[in-house]
XYZ file of C-alpha atoms in Angstrom:
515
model
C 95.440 155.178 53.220
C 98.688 153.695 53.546
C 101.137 152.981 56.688
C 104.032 155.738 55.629
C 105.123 156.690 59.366
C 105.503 154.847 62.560
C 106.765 154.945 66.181
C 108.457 151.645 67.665
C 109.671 151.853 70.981
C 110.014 148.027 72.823
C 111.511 146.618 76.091
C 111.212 142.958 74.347
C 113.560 143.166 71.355
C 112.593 140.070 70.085
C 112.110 139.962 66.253
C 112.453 143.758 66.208
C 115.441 143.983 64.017
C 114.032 142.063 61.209
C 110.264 143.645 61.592
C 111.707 147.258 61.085
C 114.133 145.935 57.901
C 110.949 145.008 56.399
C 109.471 148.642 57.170
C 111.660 150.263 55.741
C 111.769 148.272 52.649
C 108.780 148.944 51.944
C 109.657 153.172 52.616
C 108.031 153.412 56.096
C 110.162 155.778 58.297
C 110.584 154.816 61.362
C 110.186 156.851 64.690
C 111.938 155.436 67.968
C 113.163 155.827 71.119
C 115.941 154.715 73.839
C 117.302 151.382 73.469
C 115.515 150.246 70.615
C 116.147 153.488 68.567
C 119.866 152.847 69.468
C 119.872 148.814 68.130
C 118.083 149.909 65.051
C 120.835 152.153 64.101
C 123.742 149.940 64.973
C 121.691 147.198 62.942
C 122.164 149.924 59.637
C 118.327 151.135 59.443
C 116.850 153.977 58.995
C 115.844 155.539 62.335
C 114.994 159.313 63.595
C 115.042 159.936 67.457
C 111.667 161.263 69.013
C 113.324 163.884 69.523
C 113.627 165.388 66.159
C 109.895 164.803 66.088
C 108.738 166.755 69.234
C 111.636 168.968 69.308
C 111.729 168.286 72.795
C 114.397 166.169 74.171
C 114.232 162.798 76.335
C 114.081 163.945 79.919
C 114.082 162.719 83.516
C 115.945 159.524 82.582
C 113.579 158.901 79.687
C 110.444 159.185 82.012
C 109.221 161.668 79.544
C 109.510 161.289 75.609
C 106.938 160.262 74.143
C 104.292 162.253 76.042
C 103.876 165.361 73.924
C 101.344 166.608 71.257
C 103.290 166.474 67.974
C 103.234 162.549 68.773
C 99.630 162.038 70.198
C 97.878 164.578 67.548
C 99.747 162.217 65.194
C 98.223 158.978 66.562
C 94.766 160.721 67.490
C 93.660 162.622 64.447
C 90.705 161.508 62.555
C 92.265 161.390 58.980
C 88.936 162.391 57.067
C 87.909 165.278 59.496
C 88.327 168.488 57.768
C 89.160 170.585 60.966
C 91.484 167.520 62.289
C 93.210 167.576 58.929
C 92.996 171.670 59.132
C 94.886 171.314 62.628
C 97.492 169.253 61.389
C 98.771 171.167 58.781
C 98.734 174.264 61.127
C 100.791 172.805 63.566
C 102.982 171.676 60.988
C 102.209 167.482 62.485
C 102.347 164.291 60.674
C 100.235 161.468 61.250
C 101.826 158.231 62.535
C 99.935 155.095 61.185
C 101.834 152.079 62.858
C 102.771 151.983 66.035
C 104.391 148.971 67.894
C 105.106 149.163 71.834
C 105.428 146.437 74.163
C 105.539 147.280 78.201
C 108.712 148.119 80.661
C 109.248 144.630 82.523
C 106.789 145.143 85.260
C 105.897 141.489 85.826
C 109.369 140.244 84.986
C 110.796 142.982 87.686
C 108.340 141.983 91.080
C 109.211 138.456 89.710
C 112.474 139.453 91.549
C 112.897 137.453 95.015
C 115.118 140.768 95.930
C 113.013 143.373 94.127
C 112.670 146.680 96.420
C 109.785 148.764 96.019
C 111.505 151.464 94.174
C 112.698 149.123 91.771
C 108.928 148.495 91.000
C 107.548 152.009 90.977
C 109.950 152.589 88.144
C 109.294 149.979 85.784
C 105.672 151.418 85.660
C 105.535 152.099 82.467
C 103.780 155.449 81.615
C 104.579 156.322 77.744
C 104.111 153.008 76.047
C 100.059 152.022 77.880
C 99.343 155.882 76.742
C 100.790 155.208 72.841
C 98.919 152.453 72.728
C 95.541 153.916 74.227
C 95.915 156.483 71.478
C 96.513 154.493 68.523
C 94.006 151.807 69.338
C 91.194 154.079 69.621
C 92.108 155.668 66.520
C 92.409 151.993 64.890
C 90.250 153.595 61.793
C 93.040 154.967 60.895
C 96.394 153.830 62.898
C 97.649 150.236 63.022
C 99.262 149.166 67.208
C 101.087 146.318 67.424
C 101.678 145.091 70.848
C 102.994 141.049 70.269
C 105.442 139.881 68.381
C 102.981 137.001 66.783
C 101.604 139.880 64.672
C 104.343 141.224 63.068
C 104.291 138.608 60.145
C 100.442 139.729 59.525
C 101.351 143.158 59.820
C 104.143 142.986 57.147
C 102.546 140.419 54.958
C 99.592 142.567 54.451
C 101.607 146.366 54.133
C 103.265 144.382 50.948
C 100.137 143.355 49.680
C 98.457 146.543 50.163
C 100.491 148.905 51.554
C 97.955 149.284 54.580
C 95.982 146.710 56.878
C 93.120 145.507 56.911
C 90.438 146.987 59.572
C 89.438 143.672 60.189
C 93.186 142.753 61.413
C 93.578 146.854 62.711
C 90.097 145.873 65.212
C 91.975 142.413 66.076
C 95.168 144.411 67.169
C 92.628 146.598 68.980
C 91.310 144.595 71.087
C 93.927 142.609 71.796
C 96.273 145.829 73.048
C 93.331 146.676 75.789
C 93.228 142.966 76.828
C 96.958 144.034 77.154
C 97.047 147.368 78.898
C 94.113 145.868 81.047
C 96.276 143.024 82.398
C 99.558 145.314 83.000
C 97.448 147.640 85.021
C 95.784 144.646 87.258
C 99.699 143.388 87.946
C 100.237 146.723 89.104
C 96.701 147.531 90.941
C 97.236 143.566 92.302
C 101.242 144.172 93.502
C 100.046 147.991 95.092
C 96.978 147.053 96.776
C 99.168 144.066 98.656
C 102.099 146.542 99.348
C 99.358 148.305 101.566
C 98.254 145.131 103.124
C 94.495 145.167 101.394
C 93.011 142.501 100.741
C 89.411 142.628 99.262
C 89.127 145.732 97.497
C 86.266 148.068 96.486
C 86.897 146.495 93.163
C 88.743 143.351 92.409
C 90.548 142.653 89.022
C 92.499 139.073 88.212
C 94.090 138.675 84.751
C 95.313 135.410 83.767
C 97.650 134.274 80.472
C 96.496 131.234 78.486
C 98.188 128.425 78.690
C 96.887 126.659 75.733
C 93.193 125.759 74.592
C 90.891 122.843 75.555
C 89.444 120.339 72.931
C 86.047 120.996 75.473
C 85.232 121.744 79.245
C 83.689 119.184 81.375
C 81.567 117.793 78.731
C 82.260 117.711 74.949
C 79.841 120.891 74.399
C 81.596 123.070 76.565
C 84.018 125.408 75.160
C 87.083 125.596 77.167
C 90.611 127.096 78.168
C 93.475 126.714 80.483
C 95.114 129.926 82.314
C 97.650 130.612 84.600
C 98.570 132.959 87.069
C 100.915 135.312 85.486
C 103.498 135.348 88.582
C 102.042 131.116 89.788
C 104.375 129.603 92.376
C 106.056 127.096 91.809
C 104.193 122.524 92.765
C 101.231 123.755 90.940
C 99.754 122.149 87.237
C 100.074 125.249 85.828
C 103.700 125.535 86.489
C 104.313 121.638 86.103
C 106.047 120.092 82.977
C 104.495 117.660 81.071
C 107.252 115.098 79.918
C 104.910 112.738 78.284
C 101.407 111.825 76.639
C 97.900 113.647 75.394
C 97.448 117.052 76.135
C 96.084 117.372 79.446
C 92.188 117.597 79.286
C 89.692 120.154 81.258
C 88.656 117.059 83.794
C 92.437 116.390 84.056
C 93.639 119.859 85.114
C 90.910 120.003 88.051
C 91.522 116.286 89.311
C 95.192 117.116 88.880
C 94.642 120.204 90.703
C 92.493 118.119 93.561
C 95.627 115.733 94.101
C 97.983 118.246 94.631
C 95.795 120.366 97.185
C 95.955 116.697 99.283
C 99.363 116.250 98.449
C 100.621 119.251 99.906
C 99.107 118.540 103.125
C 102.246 115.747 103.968
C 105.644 116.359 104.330
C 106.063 112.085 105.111
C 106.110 110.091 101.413
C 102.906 110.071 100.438
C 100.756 108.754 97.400
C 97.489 110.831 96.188
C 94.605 109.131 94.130
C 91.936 111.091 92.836
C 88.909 110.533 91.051
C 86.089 112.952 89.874
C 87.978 115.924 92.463
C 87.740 113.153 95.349
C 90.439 111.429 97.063
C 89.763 107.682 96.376
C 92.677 106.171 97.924
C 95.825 108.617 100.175
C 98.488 106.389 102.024
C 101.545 107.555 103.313
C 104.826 105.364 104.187
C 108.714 105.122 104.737
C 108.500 105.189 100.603
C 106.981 106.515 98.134
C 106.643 102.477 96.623
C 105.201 101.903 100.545
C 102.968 104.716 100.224
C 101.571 104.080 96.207
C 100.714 100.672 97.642
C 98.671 101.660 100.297
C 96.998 104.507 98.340
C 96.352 101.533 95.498
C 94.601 99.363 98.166
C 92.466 102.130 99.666
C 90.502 101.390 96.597
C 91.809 99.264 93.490
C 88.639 99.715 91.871
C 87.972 103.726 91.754
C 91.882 104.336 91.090
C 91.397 102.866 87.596
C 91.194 105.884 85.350
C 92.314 107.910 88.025
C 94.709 110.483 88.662
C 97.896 109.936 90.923
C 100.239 112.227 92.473
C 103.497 111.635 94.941
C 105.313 113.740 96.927
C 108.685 111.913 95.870
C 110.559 110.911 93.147
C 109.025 108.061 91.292
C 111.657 105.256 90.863
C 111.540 102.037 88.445
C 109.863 99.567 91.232
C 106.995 102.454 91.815
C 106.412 102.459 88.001
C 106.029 98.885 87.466
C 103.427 99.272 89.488
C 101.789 102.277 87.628
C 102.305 100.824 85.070
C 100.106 97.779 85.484
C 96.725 100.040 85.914
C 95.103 102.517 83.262
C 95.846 106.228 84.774
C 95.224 109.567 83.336
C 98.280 110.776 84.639
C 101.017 110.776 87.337
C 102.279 113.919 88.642
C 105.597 113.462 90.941
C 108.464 115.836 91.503
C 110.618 113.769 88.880
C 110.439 110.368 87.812
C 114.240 108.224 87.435
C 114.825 107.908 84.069
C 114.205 103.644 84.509
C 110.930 105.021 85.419
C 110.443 106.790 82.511
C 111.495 104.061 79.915
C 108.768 102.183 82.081
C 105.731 104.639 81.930
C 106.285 106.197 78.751
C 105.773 102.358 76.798
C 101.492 104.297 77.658
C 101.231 105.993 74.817
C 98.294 107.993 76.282
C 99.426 108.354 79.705
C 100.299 111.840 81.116
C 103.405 112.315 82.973
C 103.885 115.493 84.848
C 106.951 116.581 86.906
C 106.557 118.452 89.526
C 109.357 120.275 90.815
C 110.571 120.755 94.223
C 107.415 121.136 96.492
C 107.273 123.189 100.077
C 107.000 122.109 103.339
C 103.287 121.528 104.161
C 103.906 123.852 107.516
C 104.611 126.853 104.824
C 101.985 126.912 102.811
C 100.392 130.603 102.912
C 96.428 130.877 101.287
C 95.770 131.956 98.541
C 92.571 133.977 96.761
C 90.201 131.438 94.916
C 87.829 133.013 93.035
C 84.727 130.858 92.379
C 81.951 132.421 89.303
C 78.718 132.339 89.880
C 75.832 134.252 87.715
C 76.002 137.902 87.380
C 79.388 137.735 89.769
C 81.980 135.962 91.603
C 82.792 135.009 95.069
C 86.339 135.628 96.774
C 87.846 133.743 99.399
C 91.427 132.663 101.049
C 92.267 129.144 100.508
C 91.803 126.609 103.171
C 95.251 126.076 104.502
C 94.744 125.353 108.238
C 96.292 122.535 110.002
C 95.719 120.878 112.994
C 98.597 119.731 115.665
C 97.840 117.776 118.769
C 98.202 120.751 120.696
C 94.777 121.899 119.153
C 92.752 119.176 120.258
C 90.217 119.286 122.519
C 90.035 115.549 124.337
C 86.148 115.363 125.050
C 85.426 111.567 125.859
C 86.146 109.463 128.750
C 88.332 107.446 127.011
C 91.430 109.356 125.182
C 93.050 108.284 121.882
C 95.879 106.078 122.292
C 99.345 106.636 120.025
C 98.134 104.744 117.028
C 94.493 106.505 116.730
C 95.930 109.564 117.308
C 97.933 109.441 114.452
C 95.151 107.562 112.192
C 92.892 110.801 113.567
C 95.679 113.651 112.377
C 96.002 111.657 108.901
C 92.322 111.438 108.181
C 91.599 115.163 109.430
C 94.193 116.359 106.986
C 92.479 114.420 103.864
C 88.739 114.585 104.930
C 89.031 118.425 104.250
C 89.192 117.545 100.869
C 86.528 115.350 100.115
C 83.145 117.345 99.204
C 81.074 117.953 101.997
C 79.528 116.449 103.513
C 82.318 113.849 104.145
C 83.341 111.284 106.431
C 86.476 109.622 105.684
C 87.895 106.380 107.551
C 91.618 105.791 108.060
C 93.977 102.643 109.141
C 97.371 101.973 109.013
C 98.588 105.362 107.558
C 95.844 104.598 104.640
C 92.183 105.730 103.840
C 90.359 103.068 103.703
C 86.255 104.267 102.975
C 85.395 107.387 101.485
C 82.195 109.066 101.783
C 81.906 112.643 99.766
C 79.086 114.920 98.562
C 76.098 113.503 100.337
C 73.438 115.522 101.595
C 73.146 114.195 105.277
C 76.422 113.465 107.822
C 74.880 109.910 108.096
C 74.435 108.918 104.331
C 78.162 109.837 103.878
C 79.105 107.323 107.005
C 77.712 104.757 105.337
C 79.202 105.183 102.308
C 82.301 105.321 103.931
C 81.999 102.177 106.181
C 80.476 100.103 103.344
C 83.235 100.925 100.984
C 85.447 100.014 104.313
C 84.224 96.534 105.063
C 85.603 94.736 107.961
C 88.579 97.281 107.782
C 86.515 99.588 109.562
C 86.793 97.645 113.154
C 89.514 99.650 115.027
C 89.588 102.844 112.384
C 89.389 106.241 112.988
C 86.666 108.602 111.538
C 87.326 112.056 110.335
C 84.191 114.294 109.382
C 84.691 117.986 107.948
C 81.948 119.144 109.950
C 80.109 118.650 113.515
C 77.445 116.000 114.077
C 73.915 117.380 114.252
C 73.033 115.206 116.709
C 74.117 111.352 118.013
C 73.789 108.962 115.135
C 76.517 108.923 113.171
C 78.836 108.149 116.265
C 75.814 105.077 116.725
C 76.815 104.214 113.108
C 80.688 104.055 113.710
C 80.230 102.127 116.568
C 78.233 99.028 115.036
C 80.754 99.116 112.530
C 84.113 99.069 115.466
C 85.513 102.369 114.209
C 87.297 103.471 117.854
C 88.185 107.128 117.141
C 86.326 109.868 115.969
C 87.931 113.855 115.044
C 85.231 116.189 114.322
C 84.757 119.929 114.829
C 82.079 120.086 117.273
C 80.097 123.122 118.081
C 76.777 121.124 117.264
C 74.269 122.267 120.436
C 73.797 118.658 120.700
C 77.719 117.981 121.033
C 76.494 116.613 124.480
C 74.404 114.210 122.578
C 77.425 112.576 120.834
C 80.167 112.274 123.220
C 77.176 110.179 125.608
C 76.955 107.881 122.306
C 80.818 108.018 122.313
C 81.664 107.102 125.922
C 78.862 104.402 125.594
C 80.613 102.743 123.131
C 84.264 103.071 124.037
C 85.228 105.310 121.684
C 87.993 107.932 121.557
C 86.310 111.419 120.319
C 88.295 114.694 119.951
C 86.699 118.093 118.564
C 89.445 120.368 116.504
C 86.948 123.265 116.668
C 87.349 123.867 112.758
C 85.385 123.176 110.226
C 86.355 121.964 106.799
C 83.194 122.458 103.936
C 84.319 121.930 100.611
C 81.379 122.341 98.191
């Protein structure tokens, strides 16, 4: 076997030129089509249109070329079957033993703010998925190329040996369905939305790697980062990492914890995270006001932490950065003062952000969370809660200041993993209770990790109150506002507690679990 024939036809051009020169260097006649048949020929190498193959010309604006028998017999036939062989030289067909195709532009096209519908339809591509279909399966026998990355192997083993190897050939293989599979779900994902479905019969998701983990959550876990291949823009995936380590499996979900918080303020505002928990959120008239107040939410959890701002990080907010070990900091853009500051961390990562949206125009997205044998599908939790939405159930109503204390702490308490109570002062949380198994357990977290800073807070908790206690709880400790969901059949039970003690309780009739 040898590669004497084969068909290149490629949107990207990339490294095209000089893969074909060394083709035909090595006497391997080369098939093409359109565009790239065209450059081939201006570049001075030997090229013969598809057309002199099928004897058919390119027709319906080059909708239909490649799609005919003398070129898919040539890809398909089984090279040692007698009858295939038998057929062949009937018909008067060649084989084709190389073929290299990469896709029309659909991802690159509905990428397009402007793109119309039409516009999409036609950069389907039809031809090229069906080339490749046919050569891989015949990869006994037929060599696909579908990335540029593998032209070097391609040509470094065709001089050595004049073929490939079926070890590479099965590598090519698979790697052209993991291919085809991923253009179709782009196109499956962009049609099924263009008919306003949302959850499918079936439900495909293809994601491109980003780069490899040294290990997942734990050093024996095997791990890799992926993005979405069309990702808007705020997100770690789309972020640029000006400084430091790689980023780290642990890093990319804490980062990715921060930013969900984040995006919840338009005000300046300061994110810390720790183990996918807020430890410390402050907001202020700067983003130096609001890192400070985030810092002192809790100056012992933030070590080791991640941080993210919603504003430009300038020299004095670095200084102070700089003073405590971080993971990373992840900020629309630092100054560049603040940059000769941070980047004296050799380790630290530094992350800009880009320009994030308004937190009123964020739209949810589909998470999809694994679990054994399947997956679960759901919108992200993107509701808000105004003033207007509030349902005023105690005697005494929230004044100005606990109003505002109640919207801040609703807006981070969604969150923290249930089940969470979260206290908040002074545009600031100040005690933290996540994950616990009862509503109370998590108060007390909260109010211990508080101290004396709890008198005259408000509570936030993601979910109702099964009965009175934890409103008993928040009163011993002076907390004077409470915003909860309500909806518990002993609701009745807690605003008694409430009004007993003074206390300002509102319900927002939503509930926030985040397990």
């Amino acid at each position: 076997m040898a590669i004497r024939r084969a068909l290149i036809s490629v949107s990207d051009k990339t490294g095209i030129v000089e893969f074909s020169r060394d083709l035909a260097s090595q006497g391997v006649q080369i098939i093409s089509t359109g565009g790239t048949f065209s450059l081939l020929q201006q570049e001075g190498i030997p090229v013969i249109g598809i057309s002199d193959v099928t004897g058919f010309p390119e027709v319906l604006d080059g909708r239909v070329k490649t799609l005919h028998p003398a070129v898919h017999s040539g890809l398909l036939a089984v090279r040692d079957n007698e009858e295939h062989q038998k057929t062949m030289k009937e018909l008067g067909l060649d084989y084709i033993d190389l073929v290299v195709v990469n896709l029309y532009p659909f991802k690159e096209t509905i990428a397009k703010p402007d793109v119309s519908y039409e516009d999409a339809i036609e950069n389907i591509d039809i031809g090229g998925p069906t080339m490749l279909r046919s050569a891989a399966k015949n990869h006994a026998f037929v060599t696909v190329v579908v990335d540029t990355a593998d032209y070097g192997t391609v040509i470094e083993e065709l001089k050595a040996q004049g073929d490939t190897t079926l070890e590479t050939r099965k590598r090519l293989t698979a790697k052209v369905f993991r291919h085809t599979a991923a253009y179709d779900s782009l196109i499956s994902d962009y049609l099924t939305k263009q008919v306003g479905e949302s959850l499918p019969e079936t439900y495909t998701v293809t994601y491109e790697k980003v780069q490899d983990l040294r290990y997942g959550e734990n050093p024996h876990q095997k791990a890799a980062f992926y993005s979405k291949p069309l990702a808007a823009a705020g997100n770690v995936t789309t972020a640029e990492q000006l400084h430091g380590k790689e980023l780290s499996y642990n890093n990319i979900s804490d980062a990715n914890a921060a930013l969900a918080i984040l995006k919840e303020f338009d005000e300046p505002a300061v994110v810390a995270v720790k183990h996918m928990n807020p430890c410390g959120v402050g907001i202020g008239a700067t983003i130096h006001e609001a890192y400070q107040k985030a810092y002192a939410a809790d100056p012992t959890s933030i070590f080791g932490g991640i941080v993210a701002a919603n504003r430009t990080i300038g020299a004095d907010t670095a200084e102070l950065l700089g003073g405590i070990f971080l993971e990373i900091i992840i900020a629309p853009d630092f100054t560049p003062e603040a940059l000769e500051i941070l980047t004296k961390k050799k380790n630290i990562r530094l992350m800009k952000l880009g320009e994030l949206s308004a937190a009123g125009e964020r739209k949810p997205e589909w998470l999809v969370t694994s679990v054994d044998g399947g997956m679960l599908v759901q919108e992200s939790d993107v509701h808000s809660v105004t003033e207007a939405d509030l349902q005023f159930v105690t005697d005494r109503k929230p004044t100005a200041e606990e109003l505002k204390q109640l919207l801040f702490g609703w807006k981070v308490v969604k969150h923290v993993k249930s089940n969470a109570i979260l206290l908040a002062k002074d545009d600031m949380t100040i005690g933290v209770g996540a994950g616990q198994m009862n509503r109370v357990g998590a108060a007390r977290i909260a109010i211990e990790q508080a101290g004396e800073a709890a008198k005259g807070s408000a509570l936030a908790s993601d979910a109702f109150f099964p009965m009175g206690d934890t409103v008993e709880l928040a009163a011993k400790a002076g907390i004077t506002a409470i915003i909860q969901p309500g909806g518990s059949i002993k609701d009745e039970e807690s605003i008694a507690a409430a009004n007993a003690n003074n206390i300002a309780m509102v319900f927002t009739s939503v509930r926030h679990f985040k397990h």
